[in-house]
Amino acid sequence: MTETLASTSREAAAALDSADPLAPFRDRFVIDDAVAYFDANSLGRLPAGTPARLERVVRGEWGRELVRGWDHWLALPLEVGDRLAPLLGASTGEVALADSTTVNFYRLLVGALDARRERRAIVTDRPNFPTDRYVIEGLAAARGLEIRWLEPDPIEGPTFADVAAVLDRDVAVVTLSHVNYRSAAIADLASITAAAHDVGALVVWDLSHAAGSIPVGLDENDVDLAVGCTYKYLNGGPGAPAFLVVAARLQAELRQPIWGWFGQRDQFAMGRGYDPPPDIRRFLVGTPGILGLAAADEGIRLSVEAGIDAIRAKGIALTEYAIALHDAWLAPRGTTLGSPRDPSRRGSHVAIRHPQARGLTAAMIASGVIPDFREPDSIRIGLSPLTTSFEEAWRGLSVLRELLESG
Ligand SMILES: *Cc1c(COP(=O)(O)O)cnc(C)c1O
């Protein structure tokens, strides 16, 4: 294995693919081999089963059942949530699919802040994903709260020590991304959650780049609240409904700010006042998009079938391989690694930094290699365990090497 990894030949990449237990999953997706796709952490590939599932839902269910479809559609947000739960280390009845990550983040953050009304501070980090930062800023402005901004190492991400340094009993909520969208640094969910709880604060974790790429362990670590996307590593499709997680022990206590009829105890009694049930249903709002849920379900099923431990093992192997190629081919031509070198501290993408990252990204895309540019100087190489092959990584990074060679 080590010998194979040390080799930068195309044959070595093919050998890694032959030995990869998840390799057969590539056949379960629509994959055009002319393209090296390094952006499945932004929009996952199309599962081969999704078009037929959508066809069944559209023609068979919507077309034939019409409004009677709601007899089974109503259960879908929680059914798919229960299917997703094991990938997050959550339990049945703790996960729902609804709305977007941004909206769910807002709703759960409000619920957490309301549960700690006497406290005045929110802790997050400057490199956090923009939508999270903006929602936090908006809530802080509306409520006159203080934001304690962490300034962690840009590659290694926020550590336990960064968080511990700003915690006291005025902190209502600590909220971070589990895997940073730029560097892929993993924030230590266990120790940071425990430290927040020690001062009586609640945690909201954004799992957008963690769900379907690393094991999360929400229940095991007593996590209060979490949100995340299903269109990244979970391959749910563009704009697929996001998920939200509320620990069972908090469900009866927490409220969210949008009192919609899907969060009502007996929805179709059309009753006079809002009276939410004491469970995950109170975190639903309005009519769910059934086509999006069906597509999300197809993607989630594939990750569940593969198993999160196998997914994690492949994610580490792929990122280690990409870093080996980076060190051999790219670093001598002026790049540096923008991700942690310790695989236990890294999610399933790697950031490659170069002063001309923006132009290099455009040139890669023109050559059929699709990464993402991330400000200010990162080429983000997403390596999705179910859909990226070692040979694909080899092909894509060869193109970057050639571009650097030709200046
Ligand atoms: C991708 C991503 C989002 C996206 O939120 P949307 O509401 O789906 O646009 C949010 N947070 C993080 C950390 C992300 O990586």
Short mmCIF file of C-alpha atoms and ligand atoms in Angstrom, two decimals:
data_model
loop_
_atom_site.label_atom_id
_atom_site.label_comp_id
_atom_site.label_asym_id
_atom_site.label_seq_id
_atom_site.Cartn_x
_atom_site.Cartn_y
_atom_site.Cartn_z
CA MET A 1 0.00 0.00 0.00
CA THR A 2 2.69 2.48 1.05
CA GLU A 3 4.72 1.52 -1.99
CA THR A 4 1.73 2.05 -4.25
CA LEU A 5 0.93 5.37 -2.62
CA ALA A 6 4.50 6.58 -3.09
CA SER A 7 4.19 6.02 -6.80
CA THR A 8 2.71 8.77 -8.93
CA SER A 9 2.04 6.60 -11.97
CA ARG A 10 -1.37 6.15 -13.51
CA GLU A 11 -0.98 2.38 -12.98
CA ALA A 12 -0.59 2.95 -9.26
CA ALA A 13 -3.87 4.89 -9.25
CA ALA A 14 -5.57 2.07 -11.13
CA ALA A 15 -4.22 -0.42 -8.59
CA LEU A 16 -5.68 1.63 -5.74
CA ASP A 17 -9.04 1.58 -7.53
CA SER A 18 -8.86 -2.21 -7.95
CA ALA A 19 -8.31 -2.60 -4.22
CA ASP A 20 -11.05 -0.11 -3.25
CA PRO A 21 -14.09 -1.82 -1.66
CA LEU A 22 -16.29 1.20 -2.52
CA ALA A 23 -15.26 1.26 -6.20
CA PRO A 24 -18.49 -0.50 -7.31
CA PHE A 25 -20.50 2.48 -6.00
CA ARG A 26 -19.31 4.54 -8.93
CA ASP A 27 -21.60 2.45 -11.14
CA ARG A 28 -24.55 3.60 -9.04
CA PHE A 29 -24.02 7.18 -10.26
CA VAL A 30 -24.16 8.93 -13.60
CA ILE A 31 -20.47 9.54 -14.32
CA ASP A 32 -18.92 11.00 -17.43
CA ASP A 33 -15.33 9.79 -17.35
CA ALA A 34 -14.08 12.56 -19.63
CA VAL A 35 -14.39 14.90 -16.69
CA ALA A 36 -12.55 14.86 -13.36
CA TYR A 37 -15.07 16.16 -10.87
CA PHE A 38 -13.60 17.71 -7.73
CA ASP A 39 -16.72 19.55 -6.63
CA ALA A 40 -18.94 16.79 -5.27
CA ASN A 41 -18.61 18.49 -1.88
CA SER A 42 -20.50 21.42 -3.40
CA LEU A 43 -22.97 19.48 -5.54
CA GLY A 44 -22.79 15.70 -5.34
CA ARG A 45 -23.19 13.63 -8.48
CA LEU A 46 -26.51 12.29 -9.75
CA PRO A 47 -27.37 8.81 -8.40
CA ALA A 48 -28.34 6.50 -11.27
CA GLY A 49 -31.58 5.61 -9.47
CA THR A 50 -32.78 9.17 -8.97
CA PRO A 51 -34.33 9.85 -12.41
CA ALA A 52 -36.47 6.69 -12.17
CA ARG A 53 -37.48 7.51 -8.59
CA LEU A 54 -38.54 11.00 -9.64
CA GLU A 55 -40.41 9.57 -12.61
CA ARG A 56 -42.33 7.27 -10.22
CA VAL A 57 -43.12 10.10 -7.84
CA VAL A 58 -44.19 12.46 -10.60
CA ARG A 59 -46.21 10.13 -12.84
CA GLY A 60 -47.24 7.41 -10.41
CA GLU A 61 -47.84 9.43 -7.26
CA TRP A 62 -48.54 13.04 -8.21
CA GLY A 63 -50.12 12.07 -11.55
CA ARG A 64 -52.35 9.27 -10.27
CA GLU A 65 -52.78 9.71 -6.54
CA LEU A 66 -53.15 13.48 -6.65
CA VAL A 67 -53.94 14.88 -3.21
CA ARG A 68 -54.26 11.38 -1.77
CA GLY A 69 -50.48 11.19 -2.10
CA TRP A 70 -50.27 13.17 1.12
CA ASP A 71 -51.39 10.04 2.97
CA HIS A 72 -47.79 8.83 2.62
CA TRP A 73 -45.94 12.04 1.64
CA LEU A 74 -46.65 13.59 5.04
CA ALA A 75 -44.37 11.07 6.73
CA LEU A 76 -41.46 11.60 4.32
CA PRO A 77 -39.57 14.42 6.14
CA LEU A 78 -39.21 12.25 9.25
CA GLU A 79 -38.86 8.93 7.39
CA VAL A 80 -35.90 10.22 5.42
CA GLY A 81 -34.57 11.85 8.60
CA ASP A 82 -34.66 8.48 10.35
CA ARG A 83 -32.84 6.93 7.40
CA LEU A 84 -30.12 9.60 7.64
CA ALA A 85 -29.81 9.43 11.46
CA PRO A 86 -27.24 6.58 11.65
CA LEU A 87 -24.83 8.50 9.39
CA LEU A 88 -24.89 11.31 11.98
CA GLY A 89 -24.86 9.16 15.10
CA ALA A 90 -28.36 10.39 15.92
CA SER A 91 -31.40 8.31 16.90
CA THR A 92 -34.79 7.68 15.36
CA GLY A 93 -37.02 10.69 15.92
CA GLU A 94 -34.18 13.21 16.17
CA VAL A 95 -33.70 14.16 12.50
CA ALA A 96 -36.03 15.88 10.05
CA LEU A 97 -35.53 17.03 6.46
CA ALA A 98 -36.91 20.50 5.79
CA ASP A 99 -36.16 23.82 4.17
CA SER A 100 -32.56 24.94 3.59
CA THR A 101 -29.53 24.74 5.86
CA THR A 102 -29.60 28.52 6.28
CA VAL A 103 -33.25 28.56 7.35
CA ASN A 104 -32.80 25.59 9.68
CA PHE A 105 -29.71 27.18 11.18
CA TYR A 106 -31.66 30.35 11.88
CA ARG A 107 -34.57 28.44 13.38
CA LEU A 108 -32.44 26.26 15.68
CA LEU A 109 -30.22 29.16 16.70
CA VAL A 110 -33.29 31.15 17.73
CA GLY A 111 -34.53 28.12 19.68
CA ALA A 112 -31.19 27.84 21.47
CA LEU A 113 -30.95 31.58 22.21
CA ASP A 114 -34.50 31.60 23.59
CA ALA A 115 -33.60 28.70 25.87
CA ARG A 116 -30.71 30.82 27.27
CA ARG A 117 -32.44 34.20 27.36
CA GLU A 118 -30.48 35.52 30.31
CA ARG A 119 -27.17 35.13 28.42
CA ARG A 120 -25.74 37.59 25.92
CA ALA A 121 -22.99 35.96 23.83
CA ILE A 122 -22.67 33.73 20.77
CA VAL A 123 -19.34 32.06 19.99
CA THR A 124 -18.31 31.27 16.43
CA ASP A 125 -15.21 31.55 14.23
CA ARG A 126 -14.29 34.01 11.46
CA PRO A 127 -13.51 31.24 8.93
CA ASN A 128 -16.99 29.77 9.42
CA PHE A 129 -19.21 29.45 6.34
CA PRO A 130 -20.65 32.83 5.28
CA THR A 131 -24.32 31.98 5.65
CA ASP A 132 -23.75 30.91 9.26
CA ARG A 133 -21.86 34.13 10.01
CA TYR A 134 -24.54 36.31 8.41
CA VAL A 135 -27.38 34.60 10.28
CA ILE A 136 -25.45 35.03 13.54
CA GLU A 137 -24.81 38.70 12.76
CA GLY A 138 -28.46 39.26 11.97
CA LEU A 139 -29.65 37.68 15.19
CA ALA A 140 -27.01 39.47 17.25
CA ALA A 141 -28.08 42.80 15.73
CA ALA A 142 -31.78 42.13 16.27
CA ARG A 143 -31.32 41.05 19.88
CA GLY A 144 -28.39 43.19 20.97
CA LEU A 145 -26.13 40.17 21.53
CA GLU A 146 -22.36 40.00 21.53
CA ILE A 147 -20.53 37.79 19.01
CA ARG A 148 -17.27 36.32 20.28
CA TRP A 149 -15.34 35.76 17.05
CA LEU A 150 -12.59 33.16 17.21
CA GLU A 151 -9.56 33.76 14.95
CA PRO A 152 -8.19 30.23 14.64
CA ASP A 153 -5.30 29.03 12.54
CA PRO A 154 -6.68 29.23 8.96
CA ILE A 155 -5.51 25.73 8.10
CA GLU A 156 -5.92 23.84 11.37
CA GLY A 157 -9.27 25.45 12.24
CA PRO A 158 -10.81 26.18 15.61
CA THR A 159 -9.42 24.03 18.42
CA PHE A 160 -10.73 23.20 21.85
CA ALA A 161 -8.28 25.76 23.27
CA ASP A 162 -9.58 28.53 20.95
CA VAL A 163 -13.11 27.91 22.17
CA ALA A 164 -12.26 27.36 25.83
CA ALA A 165 -10.47 30.72 25.92
CA VAL A 166 -13.71 32.66 25.34
CA LEU A 167 -16.20 30.59 27.31
CA ASP A 168 -17.93 31.86 30.41
CA ARG A 169 -21.44 31.81 31.84
CA ASP A 170 -22.61 34.63 29.56
CA VAL A 171 -22.29 32.40 26.49
CA ALA A 172 -25.68 31.21 25.27
CA VAL A 173 -24.57 29.26 22.20
CA VAL A 174 -21.37 27.93 20.63
CA THR A 175 -21.80 27.30 16.91
CA LEU A 176 -19.18 26.01 14.48
CA SER A 177 -18.83 23.97 11.33
CA HIS A 178 -17.68 20.45 12.08
CA VAL A 179 -15.62 20.39 8.84
CA ASN A 180 -14.45 23.77 7.56
CA TYR A 181 -15.59 24.43 3.99
CA ARG A 182 -12.25 25.88 2.89
CA SER A 183 -9.50 23.97 4.74
CA ALA A 184 -11.44 20.76 5.59
CA ALA A 185 -10.18 21.08 9.18
CA ILE A 186 -12.28 19.03 11.59
CA ALA A 187 -13.28 20.86 14.76
CA ASP A 188 -13.26 18.51 17.75
CA LEU A 189 -16.96 18.06 18.31
CA ALA A 190 -16.59 16.01 21.49
CA SER A 191 -14.35 18.31 23.52
CA ILE A 192 -15.90 21.57 22.27
CA THR A 193 -19.43 20.34 23.00
CA ALA A 194 -18.39 19.24 26.49
CA ALA A 195 -16.68 22.58 27.17
CA ALA A 196 -19.79 24.51 26.07
CA HIS A 197 -21.97 22.36 28.30
CA ASP A 198 -19.61 22.94 31.23
CA VAL A 199 -20.56 26.63 31.19
CA GLY A 200 -24.22 25.88 30.55
CA ALA A 201 -24.21 26.89 26.87
CA LEU A 202 -25.88 25.01 24.02
CA VAL A 203 -24.15 23.95 20.78
CA VAL A 204 -25.32 24.15 17.18
CA TRP A 205 -23.06 22.23 14.79
CA ASP A 206 -23.18 22.80 11.03
CA LEU A 207 -22.52 19.39 9.49
CA SER A 208 -22.72 20.42 5.82
CA HIS A 209 -19.24 19.14 4.93
CA ALA A 210 -19.33 16.32 7.49
CA ALA A 211 -22.58 14.54 6.65
CA GLY A 212 -21.76 11.56 4.47
CA SER A 213 -18.00 12.13 4.68
CA ILE A 214 -17.01 11.48 8.32
CA PRO A 215 -18.70 9.74 11.27
CA VAL A 216 -20.27 12.39 13.48
CA GLY A 217 -21.39 10.87 16.80
CA LEU A 218 -24.09 13.38 17.76
CA ASP A 219 -25.80 11.36 20.53
CA GLU A 220 -22.60 9.85 21.86
CA ASN A 221 -21.27 13.37 22.45
CA ASP A 222 -24.52 14.81 23.76
CA VAL A 223 -24.80 17.34 20.93
CA ASP A 224 -27.83 19.59 21.33
CA LEU A 225 -28.56 20.80 17.81
CA ALA A 226 -27.22 20.35 14.29
CA VAL A 227 -28.03 21.25 10.70
CA GLY A 228 -26.56 20.44 7.31
CA CYS A 229 -26.95 19.98 3.57
CA THR A 230 -28.03 16.87 1.68
CA TYR A 231 -26.82 18.04 -1.73
CA LYS A 232 -23.07 17.75 -0.98
CA TYR A 233 -21.64 14.35 0.05
CA LEU A 234 -25.16 12.95 0.36
CA ASN A 235 -25.88 13.44 -3.35
CA GLY A 236 -29.46 14.67 -2.84
CA GLY A 237 -29.55 17.04 -5.83
CA PRO A 238 -29.40 20.82 -6.33
CA GLY A 239 -31.25 22.59 -3.54
CA ALA A 240 -32.31 19.31 -1.91
CA PRO A 241 -33.97 19.82 1.49
CA ALA A 242 -31.55 20.24 4.38
CA PHE A 243 -31.63 18.32 7.63
CA LEU A 244 -31.97 19.48 11.20
CA VAL A 245 -31.23 17.49 14.34
CA VAL A 246 -32.63 18.17 17.81
CA ALA A 247 -31.51 15.93 20.68
CA ALA A 248 -34.50 14.00 22.05
CA ARG A 249 -33.93 15.39 25.55
CA LEU A 250 -34.45 18.97 24.28
CA GLN A 251 -37.38 18.52 21.93
CA ALA A 252 -40.18 19.30 24.36
CA GLU A 253 -38.33 22.32 25.76
CA LEU A 254 -37.09 24.13 22.65
CA ARG A 255 -39.23 26.20 20.32
CA GLN A 256 -38.43 27.56 16.91
CA PRO A 257 -39.64 30.92 15.63
CA ILE A 258 -41.86 29.96 12.71
CA TRP A 259 -45.12 28.65 14.09
CA GLY A 260 -46.41 26.85 11.00
CA TRP A 261 -49.16 24.29 10.67
CA PHE A 262 -46.75 21.41 9.98
CA GLY A 263 -45.47 21.98 13.52
CA GLN A 264 -48.94 21.74 15.01
CA ARG A 265 -49.99 18.81 17.21
CA ASP A 266 -53.13 17.92 15.24
CA GLN A 267 -52.46 19.64 11.96
CA PHE A 268 -55.72 18.85 10.18
CA ALA A 269 -57.94 19.79 13.10
CA MET A 270 -57.12 23.32 11.89
CA GLY A 271 -57.35 24.37 15.54
CA ARG A 272 -57.48 27.86 16.94
CA GLY A 273 -54.09 28.28 18.67
CA TYR A 274 -50.58 26.97 17.98
CA ASP A 275 -49.91 23.90 20.10
CA PRO A 276 -46.77 22.02 18.96
CA PRO A 277 -46.24 18.34 19.83
CA PRO A 278 -43.37 17.63 22.25
CA ASP A 279 -41.22 15.95 19.58
CA ILE A 280 -39.26 16.56 16.36
CA ARG A 281 -42.48 17.47 14.48
CA ARG A 282 -42.52 20.87 16.19
CA PHE A 283 -39.45 21.76 14.13
CA LEU A 284 -41.38 21.42 10.86
CA VAL A 285 -42.98 24.50 9.35
CA GLY A 286 -44.90 24.21 6.07
CA THR A 287 -45.61 21.92 3.13
CA PRO A 288 -42.44 19.99 2.18
CA GLY A 289 -41.22 19.68 -1.42
CA ILE A 290 -41.82 16.03 -2.16
CA LEU A 291 -39.73 15.83 -5.34
CA GLY A 292 -36.72 17.20 -3.51
CA LEU A 293 -37.27 14.83 -0.60
CA ALA A 294 -37.49 11.84 -2.92
CA ALA A 295 -34.21 12.80 -4.59
CA ALA A 296 -32.54 13.38 -1.22
CA ASP A 297 -33.73 9.96 -0.09
CA GLU A 298 -32.06 8.27 -3.08
CA GLY A 299 -28.73 9.89 -2.31
CA ILE A 300 -28.95 9.21 1.43
CA ARG A 301 -29.77 5.55 0.85
CA LEU A 302 -26.52 5.07 -1.08
CA SER A 303 -24.40 6.51 1.74
CA VAL A 304 -26.25 4.40 4.31
CA GLU A 305 -25.70 1.31 2.19
CA ALA A 306 -21.97 2.01 1.85
CA GLY A 307 -21.62 2.66 5.60
CA ILE A 308 -19.96 5.66 7.17
CA ASP A 309 -16.86 3.75 8.32
CA ALA A 310 -16.07 2.56 4.80
CA ILE A 311 -16.79 6.07 3.51
CA ARG A 312 -14.39 7.56 6.06
CA ALA A 313 -11.65 5.04 5.22
CA LYS A 314 -11.91 5.89 1.54
CA GLY A 315 -12.02 9.63 2.27
CA ILE A 316 -8.75 9.35 4.16
CA ALA A 317 -7.16 7.21 1.43
CA LEU A 318 -8.25 9.67 -1.30
CA THR A 319 -7.06 12.78 0.54
CA GLU A 320 -3.76 11.10 1.50
CA TYR A 321 -3.29 10.18 -2.15
CA ALA A 322 -4.09 13.70 -3.36
CA ILE A 323 -1.65 15.15 -0.81
CA ALA A 324 1.07 12.71 -1.95
CA LEU A 325 0.56 13.89 -5.55
CA HIS A 326 0.50 17.50 -4.35
CA ASP A 327 3.83 17.08 -2.59
CA ALA A 328 5.46 15.26 -5.51
CA TRP A 329 4.08 17.30 -8.43
CA LEU A 330 2.69 20.62 -7.31
CA ALA A 331 4.60 21.84 -4.26
CA PRO A 332 7.87 22.03 -6.27
CA ARG A 333 5.94 24.34 -8.66
CA GLY A 334 4.77 26.81 -6.05
CA THR A 335 1.69 25.44 -4.28
CA THR A 336 1.22 24.86 -0.58
CA LEU A 337 -1.25 22.65 1.19
CA GLY A 338 -4.19 24.52 2.73
CA SER A 339 -5.52 21.56 4.70
CA PRO A 340 -4.34 19.72 7.84
CA ARG A 341 -1.76 17.02 7.15
CA ASP A 342 -3.03 14.83 9.96
CA PRO A 343 -5.80 12.76 8.32
CA SER A 344 -7.70 12.48 11.60
CA ARG A 345 -8.07 16.28 11.53
CA ARG A 346 -9.19 16.51 7.89
CA GLY A 347 -12.50 15.91 6.11
CA SER A 348 -12.77 14.65 2.55
CA HIS A 349 -11.40 17.54 0.55
CA VAL A 350 -8.02 19.23 0.28
CA ALA A 351 -7.24 22.86 -0.37
CA ILE A 352 -4.29 23.65 -2.61
CA ARG A 353 -3.05 27.19 -2.26
CA HIS A 354 -1.38 29.24 -4.99
CA PRO A 355 -1.26 33.00 -5.64
CA GLN A 356 -2.91 32.40 -9.04
CA ALA A 357 -5.53 30.01 -7.68
CA ARG A 358 -8.40 31.82 -9.40
CA GLY A 359 -6.88 31.66 -12.88
CA LEU A 360 -5.68 28.09 -12.36
CA THR A 361 -9.19 27.03 -11.37
CA ALA A 362 -10.62 28.58 -14.54
CA ALA A 363 -7.95 26.86 -16.66
CA MET A 364 -8.68 23.52 -15.00
CA ILE A 365 -12.39 23.88 -15.72
CA ALA A 366 -11.58 24.68 -19.36
CA SER A 367 -9.68 21.34 -19.45
CA GLY A 368 -12.58 19.33 -18.04
CA VAL A 369 -11.40 19.26 -14.44
CA ILE A 370 -13.89 20.83 -12.06
CA PRO A 371 -12.64 22.06 -8.69
CA ASP A 372 -13.83 25.11 -6.77
CA PHE A 373 -12.00 28.36 -6.18
CA ARG A 374 -12.25 29.64 -2.63
CA GLU A 375 -11.09 33.09 -1.63
CA PRO A 376 -8.40 34.18 -1.33
CA ASP A 377 -6.03 31.61 -2.83
CA SER A 378 -7.41 28.07 -2.58
CA ILE A 379 -8.20 25.51 -5.24
CA ARG A 380 -10.55 23.19 -3.42
CA ILE A 381 -10.29 19.55 -4.43
CA GLY A 382 -13.37 17.67 -3.26
CA LEU A 383 -12.83 13.91 -3.13
CA SER A 384 -16.18 12.26 -2.60
CA PRO A 385 -15.71 8.72 -1.29
CA LEU A 386 -18.63 7.21 -3.21
CA THR A 387 -17.94 8.81 -6.55
CA THR A 388 -14.29 9.85 -6.87
CA SER A 389 -11.82 7.24 -8.10
CA PHE A 390 -8.08 7.35 -7.51
CA GLU A 391 -7.58 7.50 -11.25
CA GLU A 392 -9.92 10.48 -11.45
CA ALA A 393 -7.83 12.20 -8.77
CA TRP A 394 -4.71 11.34 -10.74
CA ARG A 395 -6.16 12.70 -14.01
CA GLY A 396 -7.39 15.91 -12.45
CA LEU A 397 -4.20 16.68 -10.55
CA SER A 398 -2.11 15.85 -13.65
CA VAL A 399 -3.92 18.67 -15.41
CA LEU A 400 -3.05 21.05 -12.60
CA ARG A 401 0.58 19.91 -12.77
CA GLU A 402 0.69 20.59 -16.52
CA LEU A 403 -0.83 24.02 -16.03
CA LEU A 404 1.79 24.89 -13.42
CA GLU A 405 4.55 23.56 -15.65
CA SER A 406 3.43 25.61 -18.63
CA GLY A 407 3.09 28.68 -16.42
C1 LIG B 1 -22.93 24.57 1.81
C2 LIG B 1 -23.10 25.09 3.19
C3 LIG B 1 -24.27 25.76 3.57
C4 LIG B 1 -25.33 26.06 2.55
O1 LIG B 1 -26.52 26.53 3.09
P1 LIG B 1 -27.79 26.64 2.13
O2 LIG B 1 -28.86 27.19 2.98
O3 LIG B 1 -28.06 25.28 1.60
O4 LIG B 1 -27.44 27.54 0.99
C5 LIG B 1 -24.39 26.15 4.89
N1 LIG B 1 -23.40 25.92 5.79
C6 LIG B 1 -22.25 25.28 5.44
C7 LIG B 1 -21.19 25.03 6.45
C8 LIG B 1 -22.06 24.87 4.13
O5 LIG B 1 -20.93 24.26 3.77
#
